[in-house]
mmCIF file of C-alpha atoms and ligand atoms in Angstrom:
data_model
loop_
_atom_site.group_PDB
_atom_site.id
_atom_site.type_symbol
_atom_site.label_atom_id
_atom_site.label_comp_id
_atom_site.label_asym_id
_atom_site.label_seq_id
_atom_site.Cartn_x
_atom_site.Cartn_y
_atom_site.Cartn_z
ATOM 1 C CA MET A 382 38.487 -78.112 -68.652
ATOM 2 C CA ASP A 383 42.185 -78.223 -68.591
ATOM 3 C CA GLY A 384 42.421 -79.851 -72.063
ATOM 4 C CA LEU A 385 40.169 -76.872 -73.026
ATOM 5 C CA ASP A 386 42.342 -74.326 -71.644
ATOM 6 C CA LYS A 387 45.536 -75.694 -73.037
ATOM 7 C CA ALA A 388 44.081 -75.745 -76.755
ATOM 8 C CA ALA A 389 42.801 -72.181 -76.436
ATOM 9 C CA ASP A 390 46.179 -70.931 -75.891
ATOM 10 C CA PRO A 391 47.843 -71.458 -79.382
ATOM 11 C CA ILE A 392 44.941 -70.007 -81.059
ATOM 12 C CA ASP A 393 45.025 -66.607 -79.155
ATOM 13 C CA HIS A 394 48.649 -66.630 -79.525
ATOM 14 C CA SER A 395 48.627 -66.966 -83.470
ATOM 15 C CA ALA A 396 45.753 -64.621 -83.854
ATOM 16 C CA ASN A 397 47.668 -61.882 -81.670
ATOM 17 C CA MET A 398 50.799 -62.614 -84.108
ATOM 18 C CA GLN A 399 48.866 -62.107 -86.949
ATOM 19 C CA ALA A 400 47.474 -58.931 -85.753
ATOM 20 C CA LYS A 401 50.941 -57.768 -84.883
ATOM 21 C CA MET A 402 52.066 -58.469 -88.278
ATOM 22 C CA GLU A 403 49.192 -56.810 -90.092
ATOM 23 C CA GLN A 404 49.828 -53.763 -87.854
ATOM 24 C CA ALA A 405 53.512 -53.896 -88.790
ATOM 25 C CA GLN A 406 52.751 -54.174 -92.491
ATOM 26 C CA VAL A 407 50.305 -51.007 -92.125
ATOM 27 C CA ASP A 408 52.920 -49.305 -90.180
ATOM 28 C CA SER A 409 55.363 -49.992 -93.307
ATOM 29 C CA ILE A 410 52.968 -48.960 -95.783
ATOM 30 C CA ARG A 411 52.352 -45.899 -93.960
ATOM 31 C CA ARG A 412 56.178 -44.916 -93.685
ATOM 32 C CA GLU A 413 56.469 -45.594 -97.457
ATOM 33 C CA ALA A 414 53.433 -43.105 -98.148
ATOM 34 C CA GLN A 415 55.221 -40.397 -96.151
ATOM 35 C CA LYS A 416 58.669 -40.592 -97.698
ATOM 36 C CA PRO A 417 59.206 -37.552 -100.055
ATOM 37 C CA ILE A 418 58.630 -38.490 -103.686
ATOM 38 C CA PRO A 419 62.287 -39.510 -105.392
ATOM 39 C CA THR A 420 61.515 -37.830 -108.729
ATOM 40 C CA SER A 421 58.989 -35.451 -110.241
ATOM 41 C CA LYS A 422 58.352 -33.935 -113.698
ATOM 42 C CA VAL A 423 57.539 -30.498 -112.254
ATOM 43 C CA CYS A 424 58.927 -28.395 -109.570
ATOM 44 C CA LEU A 425 56.990 -29.344 -106.061
ATOM 45 C CA TYR A 426 56.978 -25.697 -105.061
ATOM 46 C CA CYS A 427 56.316 -23.629 -108.217
ATOM 47 C CA ALA A 428 54.941 -26.310 -110.512
ATOM 48 C CA GLU A 429 57.524 -25.105 -113.393
ATOM 49 C CA PRO A 430 58.302 -28.388 -115.462
ATOM 50 C CA THR A 431 61.805 -29.627 -114.433
ATOM 51 C CA GLU A 432 64.336 -31.952 -116.140
ATOM 52 C CA ALA A 433 65.835 -35.371 -115.472
ATOM 53 C CA GLY A 434 63.151 -35.954 -112.794
ATOM 54 C CA ALA A 435 64.375 -33.172 -110.680
ATOM 55 C CA ARG A 436 61.908 -32.118 -108.031
ATOM 56 C CA TRP A 437 62.403 -28.580 -107.808
ATOM 57 C CA CYS A 438 63.610 -26.200 -110.447
ATOM 58 C CA ASN A 439 66.511 -24.762 -108.391
ATOM 59 C CA GLY A 440 67.720 -24.574 -104.687
ATOM 60 C CA PHE A 441 65.310 -21.742 -103.735
ATOM 61 C CA CYS A 442 62.324 -23.826 -104.489
ATOM 62 C CA ARG A 443 63.726 -26.765 -102.664
ATOM 63 C CA ASP A 444 64.340 -24.530 -99.558
ATOM 64 C CA ARG A 445 61.154 -23.024 -99.607
ATOM 65 C CA TRP A 446 59.360 -26.309 -100.183
ATOM 66 C CA GLN A 447 61.121 -27.915 -97.369
ATOM 67 C CA ALA A 448 60.472 -24.968 -95.093
ATOM 68 C CA GLY A 449 56.970 -25.308 -95.940
ATOM 69 C CA ARG A 450 56.699 -28.631 -94.937
ATOM 70 C CA ARG A 451 58.002 -28.068 -91.423
HETATM 71 ZN ZN1 ZN B 954 60.352 -24.055 -108.522
#
């Protein structure tokens, strides 16, 4: 009986570690998904086309967009 108990411990431990690592990966993917989009072809606020990957056509749209996200 004692031998069985000892054998079960490392298995439980590694399964627990595996679950923790998977959870950490899910968390990091979720954090990535919640990051703002770095570049865009159109203003994220008014949908006007923008240049050079800008996310907003001007500071007004950026401010309004950020205000709307809070
Ligand atoms: Zn705009």
